[in-house]
Each structure stands twice: as C-alpha cells, then as structure tokens.
Short mmCIF file of C-alpha atoms in Angstrom, two decimals:
data_model
loop_
_atom_site.label_atom_id
_atom_site.label_comp_id
_atom_site.label_asym_id
_atom_site.label_seq_id
_atom_site.Cartn_x
_atom_site.Cartn_y
_atom_site.Cartn_z
CA UNK B 36 0.11 0.00 0.08
CA UNK B 37 1.24 3.37 -0.76
CA UNK B 38 1.89 6.27 1.33
CA UNK B 39 -0.74 8.60 0.26
CA UNK B 40 -3.18 5.46 0.11
CA UNK B 41 -2.56 4.67 3.91
CA UNK B 42 -3.41 8.07 4.65
CA UNK B 43 -6.41 8.83 2.91
CA UNK B 44 -7.18 5.61 4.62
CA UNK B 45 -6.75 6.54 7.83
CA UNK B 46 -8.32 10.42 7.83
CA UNK B 47 -11.67 8.60 6.35
CA UNK B 48 -14.05 8.63 9.80
CA UNK B 49 -14.43 6.06 11.81
CA UNK B 50 -18.11 5.09 12.26
CA UNK B 51 -19.91 5.55 15.52
CA UNK B 52 -21.65 2.61 16.90
CA UNK B 53 -25.15 2.55 17.69
CA UNK B 54 -26.65 3.00 20.99
CA UNK B 55 -27.94 -0.49 21.59
CA UNK B 56 -31.69 -0.52 24.00
CA UNK B 57 -31.74 -2.62 27.09
CA UNK B 58 -31.84 -6.28 26.65
CA UNK B 59 -33.66 -8.58 27.94
CA UNK B 60 -32.64 -11.56 30.43
CA UNK B 61 -31.38 -14.26 28.21
CA UNK B 62 -33.32 -15.95 26.81
CA UNK B 63 -31.44 -18.94 28.74
CA UNK B 64 -32.74 -17.90 32.13
CA UNK B 65 -36.78 -18.52 32.88
CA UNK B 66 -38.08 -15.69 33.47
CA UNK B 67 -40.54 -15.62 36.34
CA UNK B 68 -37.79 -17.64 38.51
CA UNK B 69 -36.77 -14.31 40.18
CA UNK B 70 -39.76 -12.88 41.70
CA UNK B 71 -38.89 -11.60 45.11
CA UNK B 72 -41.04 -13.93 47.56
CA UNK B 73 -42.67 -12.76 50.34
CA UNK B 74 -41.38 -15.82 53.11
CA UNK B 75 -38.26 -16.70 54.53
CA UNK B 76 -38.38 -19.74 52.13
CA UNK B 77 -36.80 -21.38 55.44
CA UNK B 78 -38.32 -23.52 58.73
CA UNK B 79 -35.70 -23.46 61.08
CA UNK B 80 -37.45 -24.80 63.86
CA UNK B 81 -37.67 -28.22 65.84
CA UNK B 82 -41.58 -27.89 64.43
CA UNK B 83 -42.36 -27.90 61.38
CA UNK B 84 -46.22 -26.22 61.13
CA UNK B 85 -49.11 -28.68 61.72
CA UNK B 86 -50.86 -28.62 58.40
CA UNK B 87 -47.36 -26.51 56.64
CA UNK B 88 -48.48 -22.95 56.88
CA UNK B 89 -48.69 -20.29 59.63
CA UNK B 90 -52.36 -19.31 61.26
CA UNK B 91 -54.20 -18.29 64.48
CA UNK B 92 -56.90 -20.75 62.35
CA UNK B 93 -54.72 -23.70 62.83
CA UNK B 94 -58.53 -25.58 64.23
CA UNK B 95 -60.81 -24.48 62.14
CA UNK B 96 -58.22 -25.35 59.14
CA UNK B 97 -58.06 -28.91 60.42
CA UNK B 98 -61.28 -29.17 60.32
CA UNK B 99 -61.55 -28.61 56.40
CA UNK B 100 -58.36 -30.19 55.43
CA UNK B 101 -59.94 -33.47 57.38
CA UNK B 102 -62.20 -33.82 54.50
CA UNK B 103 -59.21 -33.91 51.78
CA UNK B 104 -60.47 -36.82 50.69
CA UNK B 105 -64.21 -36.17 49.95
CA UNK B 106 -65.55 -34.19 46.47
CA UNK B 107 -66.87 -30.36 46.58
CA UNK B 108 -64.97 -29.51 49.18
CA UNK B 109 -65.20 -25.31 49.62
CA UNK B 110 -61.32 -25.10 48.64
CA UNK B 111 -62.25 -21.36 49.09
CA UNK B 112 -62.41 -21.11 52.77
CA UNK B 113 -59.02 -23.16 53.52
CA UNK B 114 -58.04 -20.47 51.33
CA UNK B 115 -59.22 -18.02 54.22
CA UNK B 116 -58.09 -20.16 56.61
CA UNK B 117 -54.44 -21.06 55.40
CA UNK B 118 -54.11 -16.95 55.00
CA UNK B 119 -54.32 -18.06 51.18
CA UNK B 120 -51.47 -20.26 51.80
CA UNK B 121 -54.03 -23.39 50.17
CA UNK B 122 -51.67 -25.11 47.85
CA UNK B 123 -49.36 -25.58 50.55
CA UNK B 124 -51.16 -26.76 53.32
CA UNK B 125 -53.52 -29.34 51.02
CA UNK B 126 -50.13 -30.68 49.15
CA UNK B 127 -48.18 -31.18 52.80
CA UNK B 128 -51.89 -32.49 54.13
CA UNK B 129 -52.06 -35.20 51.70
CA UNK B 130 -48.44 -36.47 50.81
CA UNK B 131 -48.98 -36.38 54.86
CA UNK B 132 -51.98 -38.70 55.12
CA UNK B 133 -50.26 -40.87 51.47
CA UNK B 134 -47.38 -41.38 54.05
CA UNK B 135 -45.54 -40.29 50.31
CA UNK B 136 -43.38 -37.85 52.49
CA UNK B 137 -41.30 -41.42 54.08
CA UNK B 138 -42.00 -43.40 50.65
CA UNK B 139 -40.74 -41.18 49.12
CA UNK B 140 -38.48 -40.00 51.17
CA UNK B 141 -38.98 -36.62 51.24
CA UNK B 142 -37.56 -33.95 53.79
CA UNK B 143 -40.40 -32.21 54.97
CA UNK B 144 -38.15 -28.96 55.39
CA UNK B 145 -38.01 -29.52 51.49
CA UNK B 146 -40.99 -30.61 51.35
CA UNK B 147 -42.48 -27.14 53.13
CA UNK B 148 -39.87 -24.91 51.40
CA UNK B 149 -40.43 -26.51 48.01
CA UNK B 150 -44.63 -26.31 48.36
CA UNK B 151 -43.44 -21.78 49.71
CA UNK B 152 -41.73 -20.85 46.95
CA UNK B 153 -43.74 -23.49 44.42
CA UNK B 154 -47.04 -21.02 46.22
CA UNK B 155 -45.23 -17.21 45.74
CA UNK B 156 -44.50 -18.53 42.38
CA UNK B 157 -48.68 -18.43 41.24
CA UNK B 158 -49.75 -14.85 39.82
CA UNK B 159 -52.38 -13.70 43.55
CA UNK B 160 -53.36 -11.37 40.97
CA UNK B 161 -55.26 -13.98 39.02
CA UNK B 162 -58.34 -13.93 38.89
CA UNK B 163 -58.90 -17.32 38.17
CA UNK B 164 -55.35 -19.31 37.18
CA UNK B 165 -54.17 -18.44 40.93
CA UNK B 166 -52.82 -21.35 43.67
CA UNK B 167 -55.96 -21.41 45.00
CA UNK B 168 -57.41 -23.11 41.19
CA UNK B 169 -53.93 -25.32 41.63
CA UNK B 170 -54.59 -26.54 45.40
CA UNK B 171 -58.17 -26.91 44.24
CA UNK B 172 -56.86 -29.53 41.36
CA UNK B 173 -54.63 -31.44 43.33
CA UNK B 174 -57.66 -31.84 46.37
CA UNK B 175 -59.71 -32.86 42.91
CA UNK B 176 -56.67 -35.66 41.86
CA UNK B 177 -56.10 -36.81 45.09
CA UNK B 178 -59.94 -38.11 45.03
CA UNK B 179 -60.04 -39.64 42.59
CA UNK B 180 -56.70 -41.59 42.68
CA UNK B 181 -59.08 -42.98 46.08
CA UNK B 182 -61.58 -44.16 43.14
CA UNK B 183 -62.18 -48.41 44.25
CA UNK B 184 -61.54 -48.63 40.43
CA UNK B 185 -57.63 -47.40 40.65
CA UNK B 186 -56.93 -48.69 44.62
CA UNK B 187 -53.52 -50.45 44.92
CA UNK B 188 -53.41 -50.11 40.72
CA UNK B 189 -50.65 -47.25 40.90
CA UNK B 190 -47.20 -47.24 42.67
CA UNK B 191 -46.02 -44.43 45.35
CA UNK B 192 -43.90 -43.04 43.12
CA UNK B 193 -46.80 -42.69 40.08
CA UNK B 194 -49.02 -41.52 42.90
CA UNK B 195 -46.43 -38.70 43.93
CA UNK B 196 -45.94 -37.78 40.21
CA UNK B 197 -49.76 -37.52 39.52
CA UNK B 198 -50.13 -35.03 42.95
CA UNK B 199 -46.55 -33.09 42.66
CA UNK B 200 -48.08 -32.56 38.83
CA UNK B 201 -51.01 -30.82 39.65
CA UNK B 202 -49.52 -28.79 42.14
CA UNK B 203 -47.22 -27.32 39.81
CA UNK B 204 -49.54 -27.28 36.75
CA UNK B 205 -50.37 -23.41 36.29
CA UNK B 206 -47.80 -22.25 37.91
CA UNK B 207 -46.42 -18.88 36.94
CA UNK B 208 -49.62 -18.52 34.64
CA UNK B 209 -49.67 -15.28 33.49
CA UNK B 210 -53.66 -15.27 33.11
CA UNK B 211 -53.79 -15.21 29.50
CA UNK B 212 -54.32 -18.15 26.82
CA UNK B 213 -51.52 -19.64 24.46
CA UNK B 214 -53.33 -18.55 22.00
CA UNK B 215 -52.76 -14.42 23.11
CA UNK B 216 -49.11 -15.48 23.74
CA UNK B 217 -48.56 -16.58 20.03
CA UNK B 218 -50.46 -14.19 18.76
CA UNK B 219 -48.91 -11.10 20.28
CA UNK B 220 -45.50 -12.33 19.50
CA UNK B 221 -44.31 -12.49 23.08
CA UNK B 222 -41.34 -14.17 24.72
CA UNK B 223 -42.80 -17.10 26.05
CA UNK B 224 -43.76 -18.09 22.71
CA UNK B 225 -40.87 -16.96 20.88
CA UNK B 226 -38.87 -19.93 24.14
CA UNK B 227 -41.11 -22.75 22.82
CA UNK B 228 -41.51 -22.14 19.20
CA UNK B 229 -45.50 -21.76 20.30
CA UNK B 230 -45.79 -25.47 20.94
CA UNK B 231 -48.29 -25.71 24.66
CA UNK B 232 -46.63 -22.45 25.49
CA UNK B 233 -47.94 -21.87 28.90
CA UNK B 234 -47.63 -26.28 29.77
CA UNK B 235 -43.69 -26.21 28.74
CA UNK B 236 -43.79 -23.08 31.00
CA UNK B 237 -44.69 -23.91 33.72
CA UNK B 238 -42.60 -27.29 33.94
CA UNK B 239 -39.92 -24.97 33.31
CA UNK B 240 -40.44 -22.85 36.35
CA UNK B 241 -41.26 -26.18 38.77
CA UNK B 242 -37.70 -28.06 37.79
CA UNK B 243 -36.43 -24.99 38.34
CA UNK B 244 -37.33 -24.24 41.48
CA UNK B 245 -36.88 -27.84 43.30
CA UNK B 246 -33.25 -26.29 42.19
CA UNK B 247 -33.65 -23.93 44.72
CA UNK B 248 -31.27 -24.40 48.28
CA UNK B 249 -33.10 -26.60 50.57
CA UNK B 250 -35.98 -26.59 48.09
CA UNK B 251 -35.26 -30.32 45.93
CA UNK B 252 -37.78 -33.17 47.65
CA UNK B 253 -36.53 -35.79 45.80
CA UNK B 254 -33.09 -35.43 46.66
CA UNK B 255 -33.36 -38.73 48.14
CA UNK B 256 -34.38 -40.53 45.39
CA UNK B 257 -32.64 -42.78 42.42
CA UNK B 258 -31.45 -41.67 39.96
CA UNK B 259 -33.62 -43.04 37.66
CA UNK B 260 -36.37 -42.86 39.50
CA UNK B 261 -36.02 -39.06 39.18
CA UNK B 262 -36.20 -39.38 35.52
CA UNK B 263 -39.15 -41.66 35.20
CA UNK B 264 -40.75 -39.21 37.93
CA UNK B 265 -39.53 -36.32 36.26
CA UNK B 266 -40.52 -38.02 32.95
CA UNK B 267 -44.32 -38.73 34.33
CA UNK B 268 -45.03 -35.39 35.33
CA UNK B 269 -43.65 -33.53 31.78
CA UNK B 270 -46.16 -36.27 30.06
CA UNK B 271 -49.30 -35.35 32.65
CA UNK B 272 -48.99 -31.34 32.71
CA UNK B 273 -48.68 -31.33 28.99
CA UNK B 274 -51.79 -33.19 28.48
CA UNK B 275 -53.32 -30.65 30.02
CA UNK B 276 -52.87 -28.56 27.37
CA UNK B 277 -56.54 -28.21 25.44
CA UNK B 278 -55.56 -28.27 22.12
CA UNK B 279 -55.08 -32.18 23.20
CA UNK B 280 -58.33 -32.54 24.86
CA UNK B 281 -59.90 -34.50 21.88
CA UNK B 282 -56.74 -37.09 21.27
CA UNK B 283 -56.50 -37.32 24.72
CA UNK B 284 -60.59 -38.32 25.60
CA UNK B 285 -59.60 -40.89 21.91
CA UNK B 286 -57.44 -42.64 23.79
CA UNK B 287 -59.26 -42.91 27.05
CA UNK B 288 -62.92 -44.34 24.53
CA UNK B 289 -60.39 -46.28 23.58
CA UNK B 290 -58.88 -47.96 26.59
CA UNK B 291 -62.82 -47.78 27.86
CA UNK B 292 -63.94 -50.54 25.54
CA UNK B 293 -61.09 -52.69 25.46
CA UNK B 294 -60.46 -52.40 29.72
CA UNK B 295 -59.29 -55.24 31.18
CA UNK B 296 -61.05 -55.17 34.86
CA UNK B 297 -59.63 -58.09 37.99
CA UNK B 298 -62.59 -60.07 39.38
CA UNK B 299 -62.61 -57.33 42.10
CA UNK B 300 -63.39 -54.28 39.42
CA UNK B 301 -59.86 -52.62 39.45
CA UNK B 302 -58.51 -52.38 36.30
CA UNK B 303 -55.38 -54.21 34.85
CA UNK B 304 -52.32 -51.27 33.71
CA UNK B 305 -49.51 -53.31 32.86
CA UNK B 306 -47.07 -50.69 30.59
CA UNK B 307 -46.07 -48.00 30.94
CA UNK B 308 -48.59 -46.21 28.01
CA UNK B 309 -51.78 -47.67 29.63
CA UNK B 310 -50.60 -46.37 32.80
CA UNK B 311 -49.65 -43.11 32.31
CA UNK B 312 -52.49 -42.52 30.37
CA UNK B 313 -54.96 -43.01 32.73
CA UNK B 314 -52.81 -40.56 34.89
CA UNK B 315 -53.21 -37.82 32.19
CA UNK B 316 -57.10 -37.91 32.22
CA UNK B 317 -57.82 -37.90 35.80
CA UNK B 318 -55.27 -34.50 36.56
CA UNK B 319 -56.94 -33.50 33.50
CA UNK B 320 -60.43 -34.30 34.71
CA UNK B 321 -59.46 -32.79 37.96
CA UNK B 322 -58.54 -29.57 35.59
CA UNK B 323 -61.82 -29.57 34.43
CA UNK B 324 -63.71 -30.47 37.20
CA UNK B 325 -65.10 -27.10 38.33
CA UNK B 326 -68.71 -28.04 36.51
CA UNK B 327 -69.13 -31.29 39.13
CA UNK B 328 -68.69 -29.27 42.10
CA UNK B 329 -72.03 -28.29 44.58
CA UNK B 330 -73.43 -24.68 42.14
CA UNK B 331 -72.69 -22.54 44.06
CA UNK B 332 -68.70 -23.52 44.06
CA UNK B 333 -69.14 -23.91 40.45
CA UNK B 334 -71.07 -20.24 39.92
CA UNK B 335 -67.93 -18.98 41.72
CA UNK B 336 -65.69 -20.44 39.73
CA UNK B 337 -67.06 -19.70 36.40
CA UNK B 338 -67.26 -15.90 37.49
CA UNK B 339 -63.25 -15.51 38.45
CA UNK B 340 -62.94 -17.48 35.04
CA UNK B 341 -64.90 -15.22 33.11
CA UNK B 342 -63.22 -12.20 34.78
CA UNK B 343 -59.97 -13.40 33.35
CA UNK B 344 -61.64 -13.25 29.97
CA UNK B 345 -62.74 -10.84 30.17
CA UNK B 346 -58.92 -8.73 31.05
CA UNK B 347 -57.80 -10.48 28.50
CA UNK B 348 -59.68 -9.13 26.71
CA UNK B 349 -59.28 -5.22 27.25
CA UNK B 350 -55.92 -6.57 26.65
CA UNK B 351 -56.82 -7.38 23.21
CA UNK B 352 -59.17 -4.55 22.44
CA UNK B 353 -56.48 -1.60 23.69
CA UNK B 354 -53.20 -2.92 21.16
CA UNK B 355 -56.34 -3.76 18.25
CA UNK B 356 -56.33 -7.61 18.26
CA UNK B 357 -58.92 -9.99 17.45
CA UNK B 358 -60.95 -10.20 21.18
CA UNK B 359 -60.95 -14.23 21.55
CA UNK B 360 -64.38 -16.21 22.18
CA UNK B 361 -65.77 -15.60 25.27
CA UNK B 362 -63.19 -12.76 26.33
CA UNK B 363 -65.51 -9.36 25.75
CA UNK B 364 -66.62 -8.92 28.17
CA UNK B 365 -69.26 -6.47 26.85
CA UNK B 366 -70.83 -9.40 25.24
CA UNK B 367 -70.39 -12.24 26.39
CA UNK B 368 -73.29 -14.77 27.03
CA UNK B 369 -71.69 -16.58 30.35
CA UNK B 370 -74.49 -19.09 30.15
CA UNK B 371 -74.68 -20.91 26.93
CA UNK B 372 -71.04 -20.57 26.52
CA UNK B 373 -70.83 -23.25 29.62
CA UNK B 374 -74.10 -25.11 28.23
CA UNK B 375 -71.73 -25.20 25.18
CA UNK B 376 -68.96 -26.18 27.77
CA UNK B 377 -70.20 -29.11 29.44
CA UNK B 378 -72.12 -30.78 26.32
CA UNK B 379 -68.90 -30.34 24.10
CA UNK B 380 -66.09 -30.39 26.33
CA UNK B 381 -66.36 -31.63 30.13
CA UNK B 382 -69.73 -34.14 30.04
CA UNK B 383 -68.46 -36.38 27.36
CA UNK B 384 -64.96 -36.23 29.47
CA UNK B 385 -66.57 -37.14 32.44
CA UNK B 386 -68.67 -39.56 30.78
CA UNK B 387 -66.18 -41.49 29.49
CA UNK B 388 -64.42 -41.36 32.94
CA UNK B 389 -66.93 -42.81 35.17
CA UNK B 390 -66.76 -45.86 32.16
CA UNK B 391 -63.75 -46.45 33.28
CA UNK B 392 -63.85 -46.57 36.96
CA UNK B 393 -67.85 -47.58 36.67
CA UNK B 394 -69.91 -47.35 39.04
CA UNK B 395 -67.36 -45.08 41.35
CA UNK B 396 -67.93 -41.55 39.47
CA UNK B 397 -71.71 -41.82 38.69
CA UNK B 398 -72.13 -39.25 41.57
CA UNK B 399 -70.07 -37.02 40.19
CA UNK B 400 -71.52 -37.42 36.57
CA UNK B 401 -75.42 -36.52 38.53
CA UNK B 402 -73.81 -33.11 39.79
CA UNK B 403 -72.30 -32.51 36.44
CA UNK B 404 -76.17 -33.16 34.25
CA UNK B 405 -77.62 -30.35 36.99
CA UNK B 406 -75.38 -27.70 37.46
CA UNK B 407 -75.57 -27.98 33.11
CA UNK B 408 -79.82 -27.84 33.05
CA UNK B 409 -79.27 -24.80 35.54
CA UNK B 410 -77.43 -23.13 33.15
CA UNK B 411 -79.24 -24.14 30.35
CA UNK B 412 -82.43 -22.84 32.56
CA UNK B 413 -80.82 -19.68 32.83
CA UNK B 414 -80.45 -18.57 28.72
CA UNK B 415 -82.51 -15.57 28.23
CA UNK B 416 -85.58 -16.39 26.08
CA UNK B 417 -84.44 -15.26 22.47
CA UNK B 418 -88.12 -12.93 21.26
CA UNK B 419 -89.35 -15.18 18.45
CA UNK B 420 -87.17 -14.16 15.04
CA UNK B 421 -89.32 -12.86 11.80
CA UNK B 422 -89.26 -15.22 8.64
CA UNK B 423 -87.03 -13.17 7.17
CA UNK B 424 -84.39 -13.21 9.60
CA UNK B 425 -84.88 -17.08 10.32
CA UNK B 426 -83.46 -17.45 6.60
CA UNK B 427 -80.61 -14.64 7.03
CA UNK B 428 -79.63 -15.29 10.52
CA UNK B 429 -80.14 -19.01 11.18
CA UNK B 430 -77.01 -20.32 12.12
CA UNK B 431 -76.17 -17.75 13.72
CA UNK B 432 -78.62 -18.11 16.73
CA UNK B 433 -76.71 -21.53 17.48
CA UNK B 434 -74.30 -21.65 20.58
CA UNK B 435 -70.92 -21.34 20.00
CA UNK B 436 -67.27 -21.75 21.21
CA UNK B 437 -63.93 -21.81 20.12
CA UNK B 438 -61.37 -25.39 20.41
CA UNK B 439 -58.38 -24.90 18.51
CA UNK B 440 -56.89 -28.69 17.89
CA UNK B 441 -54.43 -29.96 16.30
CA UNK B 442 -54.93 -31.15 12.43
CA UNK B 443 -55.25 -35.04 13.84
CA UNK B 444 -57.57 -34.69 16.06
CA UNK B 445 -59.81 -32.95 13.59
CA UNK B 446 -60.93 -36.77 13.24
CA UNK B 447 -61.01 -37.66 16.52
CA UNK B 448 -64.45 -35.12 16.88
CA UNK B 449 -66.08 -36.68 13.97
CA UNK B 450 -66.20 -39.60 15.21
CA UNK B 451 -66.60 -38.19 18.67
CA UNK B 452 -69.88 -36.45 17.85
CA UNK B 453 -71.08 -38.85 15.79
CA UNK B 454 -70.89 -40.94 18.62
CA UNK B 455 -71.99 -38.75 21.52
CA UNK B 456 -75.84 -38.60 21.42
CA UNK B 457 -75.70 -36.34 24.43
CA UNK B 458 -77.18 -33.61 23.21
CA UNK B 459 -79.80 -35.06 20.87
CA UNK B 460 -81.41 -36.72 24.29
CA UNK B 461 -81.42 -33.80 25.94
CA UNK B 462 -82.85 -31.74 22.41
CA UNK B 463 -80.26 -29.41 22.50
CA UNK B 464 -80.80 -29.16 18.51
CA UNK B 465 -79.16 -25.77 18.62
CA UNK B 466 -76.13 -26.75 19.74
CA UNK B 467 -72.54 -26.09 18.04
CA UNK B 468 -68.56 -25.86 18.32
CA UNK B 469 -65.99 -23.67 15.79
CA UNK B 470 -63.74 -25.32 15.49
CA UNK B 471 -60.35 -23.94 14.46
CA UNK B 472 -58.17 -26.76 12.07
CA UNK B 473 -53.83 -25.72 11.58
CA UNK B 474 -51.20 -26.90 9.92
CA UNK B 475 -49.24 -29.71 11.83
CA UNK B 476 -45.91 -28.41 14.28
CA UNK B 477 -48.26 -25.52 15.10
CA UNK B 478 -50.65 -26.55 17.32
CA UNK B 479 -51.49 -25.19 21.29
CA UNK B 480 -53.62 -22.79 20.16
CA UNK B 481 -55.51 -23.45 23.77
CA UNK B 482 -58.69 -22.29 23.70
CA UNK B 483 -61.05 -20.16 25.83
CA UNK B 484 -64.05 -22.48 27.57
CA UNK B 485 -61.33 -24.33 29.51
CA UNK B 486 -60.93 -24.44 33.41
#
C-alpha cells in the first residue's frame, strides 16, 4: 500500500456505534423464577406447622383439611383459613396422609420450602389461574386417585408424580391463553416455538425451583426414580393443554372399550403407556372439574374465570387485536357458553371417565348434569325471529365456542360427535362447536373455554 493511500484511509471517519437499547434477560433464563419472594423460604425450628402454614385459625383449618378425601369441599374457605396458602397446606396434608413423605424419602422441611416457593410463583393477581386453582386441582386429583377401581393400581412414585403434577400445573400462569401469547409474539411463545407454551413454561419453572437451596424434595431418590418421575410429570402437565383434549379423550374411549378388569373390578394396567394415559386423564378431569362441584362453588369459579377472560379481552381491545371468544366483557353470553362447554368438552370427558371407573364417578356425573340444567334454565329466551331473520341468521343463533385442535384431532372430533348422543337426548339441537384447524407443527392454540 502506498503512503498516500494509507494516509487517505486513516483519515476516513470511523462509523459511530449505534446505541443499543438494554436487552431483556437471556432466552436461556426462565422468566418468572426470579420474582421476589414474600417468605423467608426456610423452616429452621424443630417444630414444623401442623398443616404446613402458620395461621391463627389452625383448628378450623384442620377441620376442613380433614375432608380432603371428599369431593366438592369448600376450597375457598381453606384459602381464607390458611392466610392465602391453600396449595401449601393441601399438598402437605395429602402427602402426609398418604405417607408419601416417608415412601418417597422426602424431607418435610424441603417439602415445605418447595411448596411455599412454588405457591409464591403462582400469580396472586390472577382471578382464576392462581394457587387456589392449583390447590383445588390437587385436592380433586387426590380424590380421584382414591377411586375403588384404581385401588392398589399405582405405585407411590406414580401417585406422588400425579399429585406433584397437579400442584405445579399452572405455576407462573400470566392469566392469558396460549393463543394470546402466540398472537402477540410473546417471549414465552418464542421460547417454546408456539407449542404448548404455557404448559412448557409451568414445567420449566417448577423444575427450576427444585434447584433452589433446600427445595429439592426428591433429593433422596435414585437417579432412575427421578428420571421416571420427571417423565411422568412432563407427560401429565403437557396433557393439560386443551389443544390435546380431543386426542386424549379419543384414546380414553378406546381404553374403555378394551379395558381389562380383574374379578374385583380393579383396572389392569400392565404397561407405562396405559398407566400414564389414565393418570393424564385423571389430572385432566381434575383440571376440568369445576362444573362437577356443588353449584355454589361452580358459579364462583365461573365468575373468576370470566373476569380473567375479560381482562385478556381488554388487553386485546387496547392492542387492536381480535378479541378472543368469551373475552369481550361487553358481548359475553356466559350461560350459553357454559352449556356448550359442558355438552362438548366436560360431559364427554367425565362420561368416559365414569365408564372407565364404573360405578365410582356416578355421583360426580349426576352433579355435572344438574349444573348443566341450571345454566340451561338461566339462558334468557330469545324473541321469535321474523321469517326473513330466520333465513338470514339461522346458524348465528346457535351456541358457539372455539376449540382449537391439532390437525390430527379433527377426525377424532368427528368420531366423538358421531358417537355422542348427549345433545340429542337432551333436545339441544341448537348447540354447535366452532372448530379451528391448523397445520401440524403449529398446534397449541388454546381455546378459551377450559378451566
């Protein structure tokens, strides 16, 4: 290079570096885990709280926790008496009563450290998806595990895995649906490639929390046991994604048709596929159990769920997004949506479960049908349309709710609807389902009618 060229080159202005806006946390960091905690996360005394929580209402709380094996207990009262620690006291009492702390070699202090940390990572401001919902699902899972048809079927590791999955299944839920997270290109949707976004996040947060000091409740397990439990928990929590509902139900129907039962009426499940399938459906039933509870509790849950949906709808409206089904507080038809939800989602699931464990779930099914009839009776009568309106609106008067399925589930839905005479028996010929399909590989658009 000649000297002149070198001088000219060195005199060229150096491009200014662009100022960079501060980045968020690295994608490898699980969001939600670093939230400040409201407790000391340490039980250092010799005596642990009797029910896992410090409360001035210990005696009254104990009376309610004594009913944890009963379907339809007032979980809201337990929340009040436990000073908003329902998940910790429910899980601690169940694991103790089932002697799982002993059989799985779980240190009680570790268990309480983990549960209080887990409960702190449920979003208290969510009307529905908070630790009270997790406690309700955990308690419902406990009752379903007690069904006589499953007596002695599952090992302590499997029972503990199902209960653990119920405890963690909605941790750090943002109060928004998978569909919203995908549509808004949220960090979580990017992290999990739009696939079971929330369910993957719940699992990641929970297993990350186990790494906190004094929180590893499985520290005494052998490596193979830990691996087995982790696989079970992942399978169960991923099955709570409502986009998996139809395929899960179709597989359960197949199991009912081919089930092997011992002379005592106990199910014979001799391989992992069958065993995990029952546990997946069991926790899924517990997650969708609000309509099967006493009407006063069911109505309260509906109000909380709708408020959470409306808050999402408000966000969608403010952002100029399409408002998701059932999320428009100015246009919602709560009674119709609950009837549709029961007829097309909840009743087929619980009816099939009742067939599997017959006759153990008949009372639950009866309550579900009574609650359905209540909401049907609350639908205000529509004024008779004119002949012209009948021709132009027709199907618009039908009850609609949106269920987003994997592409492979469309055939399952058709088969289920063909074989399900529930709506016809009840004379509900004005019920329809709006179903969205999508290319395989982009599943996990969660519909808005699940609980």
